[in-house]
């Protein structure tokens, strides 16, 4: 019974880490694309 909350917490942290990584990837991709288009500094 004690191991279940720990497993759930680790699972939530793992999903959150993946979500943040994907979000950061999209943001960086958008910034790079904006700089290439020349619209980032407008």
mmCIF file of C-alpha atoms in Angstrom:
data_model
loop_
_atom_site.group_PDB
_atom_site.id
_atom_site.type_symbol
_atom_site.label_atom_id
_atom_site.label_comp_id
_atom_site.label_asym_id
_atom_site.label_seq_id
_atom_site.Cartn_x
_atom_site.Cartn_y
_atom_site.Cartn_z
ATOM 1 C CA UNK A 1 0.000 0.000 0.000
ATOM 2 C CA UNK A 2 2.893 2.347 0.708
ATOM 3 C CA UNK A 3 4.438 1.861 -2.740
ATOM 4 C CA UNK A 4 1.357 3.017 -4.658
ATOM 5 C CA UNK A 5 1.488 6.778 -3.905
ATOM 6 C CA UNK A 6 5.226 6.793 -4.640
ATOM 7 C CA UNK A 7 4.642 5.082 -7.988
ATOM 8 C CA UNK A 8 1.847 7.512 -8.829
ATOM 9 C CA UNK A 9 4.003 10.497 -7.887
ATOM 10 C CA UNK A 10 6.876 9.254 -10.034
ATOM 11 C CA UNK A 11 4.476 8.646 -12.928
ATOM 12 C CA UNK A 12 3.084 12.185 -12.661
ATOM 13 C CA UNK A 13 6.593 13.654 -12.520
ATOM 14 C CA UNK A 14 7.605 11.557 -15.546
ATOM 15 C CA UNK A 15 4.586 12.711 -17.578
ATOM 16 C CA UNK A 16 5.171 16.317 -16.502
ATOM 17 C CA UNK A 17 8.826 16.103 -17.535
ATOM 18 C CA UNK A 18 7.866 14.770 -20.975
ATOM 19 C CA UNK A 19 5.201 17.472 -21.350
ATOM 20 C CA UNK A 20 7.671 20.233 -20.436
ATOM 21 C CA UNK A 21 10.284 18.816 -22.808
ATOM 22 C CA UNK A 22 7.806 18.712 -25.696
ATOM 23 C CA UNK A 23 6.562 22.218 -24.896
ATOM 24 C CA UNK A 24 10.124 23.568 -24.748
ATOM 25 C CA UNK A 25 10.858 21.888 -28.078
ATOM 26 C CA UNK A 26 7.862 23.535 -29.747
ATOM 27 C CA UNK A 27 8.765 26.939 -28.257
ATOM 28 C CA UNK A 28 12.388 26.701 -29.394
ATOM 29 C CA UNK A 29 11.282 25.551 -32.855
ATOM 30 C CA UNK A 30 8.895 28.509 -33.098
ATOM 31 C CA UNK A 31 11.601 30.970 -32.030
ATOM 32 C CA UNK A 32 14.120 29.565 -34.518
ATOM 33 C CA UNK A 33 11.534 29.702 -37.309
ATOM 34 C CA UNK A 34 10.617 33.286 -36.373
ATOM 35 C CA UNK A 35 14.274 34.343 -36.435
ATOM 36 C CA UNK A 36 14.754 32.712 -39.852
ATOM 37 C CA UNK A 37 11.666 34.540 -41.157
ATOM 38 C CA UNK A 38 12.924 37.816 -39.664
ATOM 39 C CA UNK A 39 9.689 38.383 -37.713
ATOM 40 C CA UNK A 40 11.178 37.773 -34.269
ATOM 41 C CA UNK A 41 12.649 41.255 -33.870
ATOM 42 C CA UNK A 42 9.671 43.217 -35.220
#
